[in-house]
XYZ file of C-alpha atoms in Angstrom:
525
model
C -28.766 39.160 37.723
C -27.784 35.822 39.764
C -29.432 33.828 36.635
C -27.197 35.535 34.254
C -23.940 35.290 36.586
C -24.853 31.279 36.690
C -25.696 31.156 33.023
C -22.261 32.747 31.880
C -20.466 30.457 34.546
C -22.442 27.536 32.789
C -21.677 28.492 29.050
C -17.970 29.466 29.844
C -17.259 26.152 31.529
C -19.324 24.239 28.327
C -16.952 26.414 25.787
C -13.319 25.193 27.686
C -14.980 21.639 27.896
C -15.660 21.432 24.187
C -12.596 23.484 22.720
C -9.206 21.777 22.841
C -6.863 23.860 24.936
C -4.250 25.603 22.419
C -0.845 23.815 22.408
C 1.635 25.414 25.115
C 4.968 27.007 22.500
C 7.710 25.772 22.964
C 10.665 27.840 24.320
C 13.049 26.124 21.811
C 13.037 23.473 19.023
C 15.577 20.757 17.952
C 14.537 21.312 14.343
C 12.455 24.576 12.943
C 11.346 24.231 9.126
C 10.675 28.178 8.763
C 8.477 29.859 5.985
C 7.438 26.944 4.499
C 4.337 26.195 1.920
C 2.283 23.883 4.507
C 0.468 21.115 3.472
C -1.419 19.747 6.625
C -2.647 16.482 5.527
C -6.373 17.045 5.233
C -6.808 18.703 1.828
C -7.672 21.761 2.246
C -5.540 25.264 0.950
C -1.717 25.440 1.826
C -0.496 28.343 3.857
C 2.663 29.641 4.628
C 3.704 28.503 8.125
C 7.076 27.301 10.592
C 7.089 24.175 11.705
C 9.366 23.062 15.205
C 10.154 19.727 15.874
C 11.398 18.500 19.148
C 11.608 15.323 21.384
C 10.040 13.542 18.571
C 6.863 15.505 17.991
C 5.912 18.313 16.171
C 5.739 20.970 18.856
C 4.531 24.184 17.153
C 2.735 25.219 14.306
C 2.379 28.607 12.704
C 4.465 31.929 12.787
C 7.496 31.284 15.427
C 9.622 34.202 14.523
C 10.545 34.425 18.229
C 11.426 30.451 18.627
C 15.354 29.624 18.986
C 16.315 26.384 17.615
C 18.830 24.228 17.230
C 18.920 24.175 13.520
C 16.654 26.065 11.389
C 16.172 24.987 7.972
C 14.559 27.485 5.436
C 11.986 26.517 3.498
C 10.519 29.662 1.522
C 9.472 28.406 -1.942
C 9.934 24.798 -0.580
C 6.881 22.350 0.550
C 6.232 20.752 4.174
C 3.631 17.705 4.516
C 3.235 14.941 6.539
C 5.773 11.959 5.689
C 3.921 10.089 2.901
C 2.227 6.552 4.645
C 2.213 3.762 2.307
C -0.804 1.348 2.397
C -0.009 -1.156 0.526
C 4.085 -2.158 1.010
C 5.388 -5.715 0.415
C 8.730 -5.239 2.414
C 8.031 -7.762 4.892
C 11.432 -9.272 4.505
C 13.429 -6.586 3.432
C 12.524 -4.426 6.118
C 14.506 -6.535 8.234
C 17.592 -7.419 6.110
C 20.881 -5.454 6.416
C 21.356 -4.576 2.603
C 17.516 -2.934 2.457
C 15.913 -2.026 6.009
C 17.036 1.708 5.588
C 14.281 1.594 2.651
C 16.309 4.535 1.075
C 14.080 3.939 -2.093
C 10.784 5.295 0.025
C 12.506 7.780 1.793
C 13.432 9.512 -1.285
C 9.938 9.123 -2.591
C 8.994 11.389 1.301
C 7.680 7.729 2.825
C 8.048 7.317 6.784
C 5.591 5.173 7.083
C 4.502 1.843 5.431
C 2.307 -1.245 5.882
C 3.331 -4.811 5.600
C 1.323 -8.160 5.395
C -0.421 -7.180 2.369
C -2.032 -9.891 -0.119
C -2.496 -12.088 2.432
C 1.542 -12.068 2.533
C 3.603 -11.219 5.547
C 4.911 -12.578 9.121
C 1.964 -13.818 11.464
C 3.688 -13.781 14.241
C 3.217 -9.638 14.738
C 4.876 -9.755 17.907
C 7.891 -11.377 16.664
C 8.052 -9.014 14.034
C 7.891 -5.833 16.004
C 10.654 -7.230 18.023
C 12.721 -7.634 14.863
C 11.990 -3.917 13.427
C 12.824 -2.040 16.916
C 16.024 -4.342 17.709
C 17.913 -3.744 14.478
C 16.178 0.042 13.554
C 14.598 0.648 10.290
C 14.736 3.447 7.922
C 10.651 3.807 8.021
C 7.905 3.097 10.604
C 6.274 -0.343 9.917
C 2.756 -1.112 10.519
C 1.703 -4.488 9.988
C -1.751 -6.286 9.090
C -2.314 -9.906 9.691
C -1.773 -11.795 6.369
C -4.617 -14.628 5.585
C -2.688 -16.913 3.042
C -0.010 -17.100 4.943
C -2.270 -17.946 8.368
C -4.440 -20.261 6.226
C -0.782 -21.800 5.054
C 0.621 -22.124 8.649
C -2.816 -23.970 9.681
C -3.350 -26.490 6.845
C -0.993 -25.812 3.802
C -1.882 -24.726 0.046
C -4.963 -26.745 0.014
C -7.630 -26.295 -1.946
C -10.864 -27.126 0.652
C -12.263 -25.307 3.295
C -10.925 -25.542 6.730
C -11.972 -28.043 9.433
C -13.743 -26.322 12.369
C -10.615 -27.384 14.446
C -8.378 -25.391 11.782
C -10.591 -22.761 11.072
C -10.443 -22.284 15.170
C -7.089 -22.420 15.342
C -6.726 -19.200 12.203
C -9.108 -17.599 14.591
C -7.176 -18.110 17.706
C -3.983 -16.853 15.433
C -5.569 -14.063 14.227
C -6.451 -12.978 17.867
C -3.092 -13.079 19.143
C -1.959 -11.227 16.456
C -4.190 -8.059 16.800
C -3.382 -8.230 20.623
C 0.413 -8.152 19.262
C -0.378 -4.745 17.457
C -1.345 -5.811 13.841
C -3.562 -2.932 12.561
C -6.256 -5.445 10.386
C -6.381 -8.326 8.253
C -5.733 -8.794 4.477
C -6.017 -11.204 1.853
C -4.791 -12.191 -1.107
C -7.935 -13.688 -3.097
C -5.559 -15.054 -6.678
C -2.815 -16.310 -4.962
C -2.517 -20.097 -3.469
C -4.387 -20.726 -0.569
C -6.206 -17.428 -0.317
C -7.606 -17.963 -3.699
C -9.350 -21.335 -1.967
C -10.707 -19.586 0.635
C -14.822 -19.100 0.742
C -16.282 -16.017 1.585
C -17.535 -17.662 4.864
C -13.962 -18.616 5.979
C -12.373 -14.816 5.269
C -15.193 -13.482 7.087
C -15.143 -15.653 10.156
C -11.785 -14.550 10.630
C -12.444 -10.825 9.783
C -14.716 -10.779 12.741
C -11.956 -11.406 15.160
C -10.069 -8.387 13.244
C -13.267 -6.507 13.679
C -13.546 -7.107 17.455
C -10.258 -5.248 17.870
C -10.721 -2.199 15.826
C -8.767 -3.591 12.703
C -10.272 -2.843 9.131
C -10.042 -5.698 6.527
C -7.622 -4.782 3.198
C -7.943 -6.910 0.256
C -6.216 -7.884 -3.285
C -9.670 -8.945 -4.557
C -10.428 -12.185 -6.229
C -10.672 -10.486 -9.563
C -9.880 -7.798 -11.135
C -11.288 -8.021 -15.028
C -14.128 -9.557 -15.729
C -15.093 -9.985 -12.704
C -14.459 -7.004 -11.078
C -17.667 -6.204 -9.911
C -18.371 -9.865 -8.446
C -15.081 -9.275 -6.432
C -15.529 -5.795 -5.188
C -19.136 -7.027 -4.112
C -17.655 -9.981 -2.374
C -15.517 -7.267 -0.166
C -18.269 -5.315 0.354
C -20.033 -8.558 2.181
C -17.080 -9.884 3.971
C -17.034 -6.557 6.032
C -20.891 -6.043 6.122
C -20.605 -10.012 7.708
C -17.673 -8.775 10.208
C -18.990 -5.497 11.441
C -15.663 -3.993 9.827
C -14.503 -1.305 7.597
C -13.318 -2.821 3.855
C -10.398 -1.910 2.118
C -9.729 -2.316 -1.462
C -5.900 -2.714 -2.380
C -4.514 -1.355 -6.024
C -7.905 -0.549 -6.998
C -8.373 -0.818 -10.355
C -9.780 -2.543 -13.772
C -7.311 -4.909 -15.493
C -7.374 -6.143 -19.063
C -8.910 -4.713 -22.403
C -12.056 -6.837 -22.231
C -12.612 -4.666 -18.321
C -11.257 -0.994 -19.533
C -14.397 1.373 -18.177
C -16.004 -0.736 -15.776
C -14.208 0.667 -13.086
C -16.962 3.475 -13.134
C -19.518 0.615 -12.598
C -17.502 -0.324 -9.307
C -17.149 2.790 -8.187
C -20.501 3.556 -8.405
C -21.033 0.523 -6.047
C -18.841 1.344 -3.621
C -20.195 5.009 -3.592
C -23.314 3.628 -2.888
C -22.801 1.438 0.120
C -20.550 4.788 1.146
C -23.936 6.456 1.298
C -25.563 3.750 3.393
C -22.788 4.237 5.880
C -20.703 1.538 5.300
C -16.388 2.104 5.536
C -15.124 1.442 2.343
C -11.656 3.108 1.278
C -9.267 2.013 -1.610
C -6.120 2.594 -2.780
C -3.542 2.827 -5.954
C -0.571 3.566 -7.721
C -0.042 6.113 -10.678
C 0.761 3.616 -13.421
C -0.870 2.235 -16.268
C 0.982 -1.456 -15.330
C 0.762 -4.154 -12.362
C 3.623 -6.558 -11.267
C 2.792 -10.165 -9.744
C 3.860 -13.345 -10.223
C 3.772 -14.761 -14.378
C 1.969 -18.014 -12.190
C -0.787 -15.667 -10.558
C -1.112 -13.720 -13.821
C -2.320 -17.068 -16.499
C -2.624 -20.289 -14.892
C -5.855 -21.350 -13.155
C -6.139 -21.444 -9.386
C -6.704 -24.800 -9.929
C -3.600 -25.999 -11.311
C -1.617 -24.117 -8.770
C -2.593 -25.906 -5.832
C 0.044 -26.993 -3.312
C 2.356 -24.223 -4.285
C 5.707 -24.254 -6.920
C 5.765 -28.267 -6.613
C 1.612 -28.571 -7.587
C 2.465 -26.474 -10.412
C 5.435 -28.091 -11.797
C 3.877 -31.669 -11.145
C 1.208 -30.749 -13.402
C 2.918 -29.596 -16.160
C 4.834 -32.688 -16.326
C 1.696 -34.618 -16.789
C 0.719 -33.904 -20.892
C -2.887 -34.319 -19.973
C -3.007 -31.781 -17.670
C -0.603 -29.553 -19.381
C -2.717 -29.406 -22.121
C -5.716 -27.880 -20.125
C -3.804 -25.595 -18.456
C -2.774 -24.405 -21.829
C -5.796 -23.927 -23.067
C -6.633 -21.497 -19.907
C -3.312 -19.713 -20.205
C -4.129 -18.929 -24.096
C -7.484 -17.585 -23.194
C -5.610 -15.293 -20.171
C -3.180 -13.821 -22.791
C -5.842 -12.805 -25.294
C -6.955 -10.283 -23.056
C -3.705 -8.958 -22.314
C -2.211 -5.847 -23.737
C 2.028 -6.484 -22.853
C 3.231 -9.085 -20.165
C 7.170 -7.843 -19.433
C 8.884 -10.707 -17.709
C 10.736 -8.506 -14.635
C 12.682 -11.550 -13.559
C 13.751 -15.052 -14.545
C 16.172 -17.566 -13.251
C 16.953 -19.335 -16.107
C 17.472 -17.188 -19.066
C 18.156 -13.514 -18.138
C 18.267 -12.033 -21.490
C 14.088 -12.818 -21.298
C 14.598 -9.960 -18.642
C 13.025 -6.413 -19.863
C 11.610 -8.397 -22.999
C 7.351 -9.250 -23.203
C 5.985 -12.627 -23.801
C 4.775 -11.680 -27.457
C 8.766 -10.798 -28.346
C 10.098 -14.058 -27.023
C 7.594 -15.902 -28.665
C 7.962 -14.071 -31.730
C 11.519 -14.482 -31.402
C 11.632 -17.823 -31.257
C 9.075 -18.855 -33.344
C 6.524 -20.264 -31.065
C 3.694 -19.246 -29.188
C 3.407 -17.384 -26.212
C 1.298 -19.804 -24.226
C 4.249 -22.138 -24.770
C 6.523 -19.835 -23.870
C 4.973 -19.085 -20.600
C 4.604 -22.999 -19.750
C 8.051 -23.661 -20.147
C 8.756 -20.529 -17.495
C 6.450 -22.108 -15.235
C 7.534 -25.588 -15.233
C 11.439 -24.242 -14.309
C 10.554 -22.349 -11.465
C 7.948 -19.140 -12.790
C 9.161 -15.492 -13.311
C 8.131 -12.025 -11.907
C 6.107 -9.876 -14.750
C 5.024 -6.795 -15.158
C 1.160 -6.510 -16.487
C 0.421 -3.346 -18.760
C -3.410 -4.187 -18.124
C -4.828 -1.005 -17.107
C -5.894 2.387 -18.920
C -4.873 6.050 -18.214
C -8.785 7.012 -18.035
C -9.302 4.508 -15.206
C -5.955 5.633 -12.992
C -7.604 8.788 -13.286
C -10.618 8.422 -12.561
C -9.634 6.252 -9.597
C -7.117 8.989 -8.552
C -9.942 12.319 -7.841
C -11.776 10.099 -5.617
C -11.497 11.372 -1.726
C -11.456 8.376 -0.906
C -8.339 6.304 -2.795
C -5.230 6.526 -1.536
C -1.735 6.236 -2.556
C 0.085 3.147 -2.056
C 2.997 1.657 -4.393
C 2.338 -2.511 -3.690
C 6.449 -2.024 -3.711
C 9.158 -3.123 -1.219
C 12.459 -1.825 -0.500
C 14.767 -2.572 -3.150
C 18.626 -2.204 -3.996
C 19.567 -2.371 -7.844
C 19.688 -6.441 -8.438
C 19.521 -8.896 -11.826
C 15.587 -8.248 -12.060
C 14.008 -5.134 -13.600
C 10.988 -4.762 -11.831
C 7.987 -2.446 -12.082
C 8.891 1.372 -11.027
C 6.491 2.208 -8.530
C 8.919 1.247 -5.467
C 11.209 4.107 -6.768
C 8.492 6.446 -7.989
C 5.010 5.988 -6.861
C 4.738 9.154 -4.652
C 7.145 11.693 -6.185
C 5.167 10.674 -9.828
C 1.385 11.229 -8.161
C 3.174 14.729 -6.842
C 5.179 15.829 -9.642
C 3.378 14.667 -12.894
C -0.592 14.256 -11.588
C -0.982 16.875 -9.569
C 1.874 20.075 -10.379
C 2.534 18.971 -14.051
C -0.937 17.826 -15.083
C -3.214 19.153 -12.550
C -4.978 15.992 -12.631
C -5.674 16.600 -9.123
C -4.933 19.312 -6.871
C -1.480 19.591 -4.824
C -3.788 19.581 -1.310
C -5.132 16.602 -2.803
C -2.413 14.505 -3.563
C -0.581 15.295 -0.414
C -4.397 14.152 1.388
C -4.132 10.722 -0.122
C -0.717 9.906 0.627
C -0.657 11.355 4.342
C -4.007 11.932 6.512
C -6.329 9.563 4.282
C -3.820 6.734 4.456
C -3.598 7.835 8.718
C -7.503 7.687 8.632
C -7.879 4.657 6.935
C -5.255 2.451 9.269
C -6.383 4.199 12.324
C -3.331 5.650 13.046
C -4.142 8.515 15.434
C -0.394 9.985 15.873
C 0.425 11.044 12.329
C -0.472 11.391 8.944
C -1.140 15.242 9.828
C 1.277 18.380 10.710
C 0.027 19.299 13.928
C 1.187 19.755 17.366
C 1.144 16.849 19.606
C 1.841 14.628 16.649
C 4.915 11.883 15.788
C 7.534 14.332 14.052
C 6.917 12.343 10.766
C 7.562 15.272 8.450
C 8.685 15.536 4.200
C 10.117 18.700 2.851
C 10.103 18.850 -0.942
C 10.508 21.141 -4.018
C 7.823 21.560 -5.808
C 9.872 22.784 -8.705
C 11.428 19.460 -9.476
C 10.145 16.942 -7.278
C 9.936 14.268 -9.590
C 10.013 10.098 -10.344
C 13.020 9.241 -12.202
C 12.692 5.287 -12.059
C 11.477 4.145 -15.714
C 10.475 0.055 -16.597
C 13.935 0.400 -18.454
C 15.649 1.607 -15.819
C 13.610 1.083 -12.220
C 16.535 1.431 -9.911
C 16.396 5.481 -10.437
C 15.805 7.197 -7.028
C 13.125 9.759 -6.784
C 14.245 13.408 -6.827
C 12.849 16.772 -5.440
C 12.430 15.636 -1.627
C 14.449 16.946 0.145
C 14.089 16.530 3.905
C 12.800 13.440 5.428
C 11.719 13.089 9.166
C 10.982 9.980 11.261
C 10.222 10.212 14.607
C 12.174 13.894 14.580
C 15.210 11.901 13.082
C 16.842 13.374 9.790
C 16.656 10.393 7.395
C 17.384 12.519 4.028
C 18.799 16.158 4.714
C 19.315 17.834 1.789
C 18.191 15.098 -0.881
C 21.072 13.001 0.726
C 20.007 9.733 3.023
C 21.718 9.987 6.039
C 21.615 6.203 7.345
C 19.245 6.794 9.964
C 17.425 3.890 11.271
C 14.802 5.919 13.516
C 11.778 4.282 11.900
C 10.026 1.639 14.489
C 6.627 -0.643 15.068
C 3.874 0.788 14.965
C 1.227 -1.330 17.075
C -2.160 -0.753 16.975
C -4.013 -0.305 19.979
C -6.619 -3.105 20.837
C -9.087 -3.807 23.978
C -6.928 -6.711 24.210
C -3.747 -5.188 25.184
């Protein structure tokens, strides 16, 4: 009898150990979201909950038919999910001007999170930038990743060698400093000038450093045609080298001559998921990219030393002429180039390469030469197919991200996606086409994007977390923005939370800036 009183004293203090004690309720909520379709975050069936929010946090979960509240919002035949988390975000300036840090065009999309320093882009000093976000407020959260062109820049310039081991100690040094600041990994930019001149060696000397503080390493690969495989296998290495998980940005298989071999790298990286390695990816719902006209034909090559290398070169016939030849080749594999912006001549706005040229009764490599040597334009690529978003899009393990930025309506007419990435995965993928499942599409833009930085506080509805919450109609949720017309806000969301704060109530932004830094968490700090 004793050894059964001691073994029931032993089991019943295992079970409290192991199970997490239940969340105390709440004896009243600022905000309760009642009879809502809830989407957790992590995939699996919706159910019909309430959800409070107080202080901040999401305090309760479930049926709180007894809770008082402040102000209770129903939400029968609406949806609650996390607030969408964008991977892959190029706001890095306009997250801090006046005219665009309220990011109004990712709040409507259900954004309240995104993640600067992509393509090897961004501010290095993380600390710095922080500062910035929390001083002046912001309409989203910010997390930030350290960018590697722009530390290889800061170092040694746009050349194209390999660093010194003085420079490549002082990237490392950098690099350090800026994951003790709260940077969340490290990314590159492998087409652009300098990351495009970086070695494998050099990204992964620095990765390790990322790798020592719990960062994960993101990455615009070095190719994405031809190539593709070559790139995604370089990735692969760079984090098998670091002893870090590998992230591949806009994942997907760009020009004619590459349609289908996306399959191929999936299959890799499906592969060296099996083996245990961390590999995640992510993409937007659209057929076309949007880079620089520069990044898109010339040769890495001719682009050294930035806008002036560039423009130096073309002025020399010689070199001019090779550099034609290269751009000709690039355009033969490409289905429309849409010039998005152009300094010069705005009516080439909204028109393709092919109409100019057509137009004007020339060729297009000519065409695009002339753009470059008077300062380059912004295009927009229609490179990929439908099959290959697709097929990219049912994998557990791609997320959503729009490679956008905050935008107001300007002289440009850029791609779409930073007006309609999320609402068009929600509204025409998954409850139009039933590409993918609603569960499913809420996963990849909320907890898998949470998983994948790391971010421990949100990304899911449950109690305890950041009050980081989206309310939307299925009925009509919806992206509006077109490549006509790209300044079109999303519709169909119509509650936005950050941090508890009401920054769209009712589909209407309410000039909230309750969106902060998010630092990451490191040994070093």
């Amino acid at each position: 009898m004793k050894f059964l009183r001691w073994a029931a004293f032993v089991l019943a203090g295992f079970a409290s150990a192991s199970t997490p004690a239940a969340e105390p309720r709440p004896e009243r909520a600022e905000v309760l979201l009642r009879g809502a379709t809830l989407y957790d975050g992590g995939g699996g069936e919706p159910k019909t909950a309430d959800v409070a929010l107080a202080g901040g946090k999401i305090v309760a979960v479930g049926n709180l038919a007894t809770l008082s509240a402040d102000r209770t919002i129903e939400c029968r035949g609406l949806a609650v999910a996390p607030g969408f988390i964008d991977l892959h975000n190029h706001s890095d300036r306009p997250i801090v001007a006046p005219a665009t840090r309220a990011n109004v065009n990712f709040l409507t999309q259900g954004c309240t999170t995104i993640v600067t320093g992509n393509c090897g882009f961004g501010p290095i000093d993380v600390a710095a930038y922080y500062r910035q976000i929390d001083e002046a407020g912001a309409g989203t959260n910010v997390a930030h990743l350290i960018p590697h062109g722009d530390l290889r820049d800061a170092v040694f310039g746009k050349a194209d060698r390999a660093p010194t081991s003085a420079e490549l100690e002082k990237m490392l040094t950098l690099a350090d400093r800026a994951m003790r600041d709260g940077a969340w990994g490290m990314s590159t930019g492998l087409i652009y000038v300098p990351g495009t001149y970086a070695k494998t060696a050099e990204i992964a000397a620095v990765a390790r450093v990322v790798a020592r503080h719990g960062g994960f390493y993101a990455s615009h690969i070095r190719n994405e045609g031809r190539q593709l495989l070559e790139a995604v296998e370089e990735a692969i290495a760079i984090g098998r080298e670091a002893g870090c998980p590998v992230h591949v940005s806009h994942f997907k298989a760009s020009g004619r001559s590459s349609w289908g071999s996306l399959h191929v790298a999936v299959e890799l990286i499906e592969r060296e998921r099996r083996r245990g390695a961390r590999i995640t990816a992510d993409q937007y719902p659209y057929t076309a990219s949007s880079t620089s006209l520069e990044a898109t034909v010339l040769p890495a090559w001719s682009r050294e030393g930035g806008r002036k290398g560039i423009e130096a070169r073309l002025a020399d016939p010689a070199q001019r002429a090779k550099i034609r030849e290269a751009v000709e080749k690039s355009l033969d594999d490409k289905v429309r180039v849409q010039i998005a912006g152009y300094g010069p001549r705005h009516e080439y706005v909204g028109r393709s390469l092919d109409e100019i040229a057509e137009a004007e009764g020339r060729p297009a490599a000519d065409v695009a030469l002339e753009m470059e040597s008077r300062g380059g334009a912004r295009i927009v690529n229609f490179g990929m197919h439908e099959d290959d978003v697709i097929l990219a899009m049912r994998l557990p393990w791609v997320a959503t991200a729009s490679d956008g930025s905050a935008k107001i309506p300007d002289g440009e007419q850029p791609h779409p996606r930073s007006f309609g990435t999320f609402t068009r995965k929600l509204g025409v993928y998954a409850l139009k086409n039933r590409t993918l499942s609603t569960a499913q599409a809420v996963r990849s833009s909320s907890g898998l994007p949470a998983d994948i930085l790391g971010l421990k506080d949100r990304g899911y509805v449950r109690p305890g977390l950041a009050a980081d919450v989206v309310v939307f109609d299925p009925a009509t949720i919806a992206d509006r923005a077109t490549y006509d017309e790209p300044f079109r806000y999303s519709v169909g969301v119509r509650y936005v939370f950050v941090n508890g704060t009401a920054a769209l109530f009712d589909g209407v932004p309410t000039g909230a800036l309750a969106g902060r830094g998010l630092r990451h968490a490191t040994p070093g700090r």
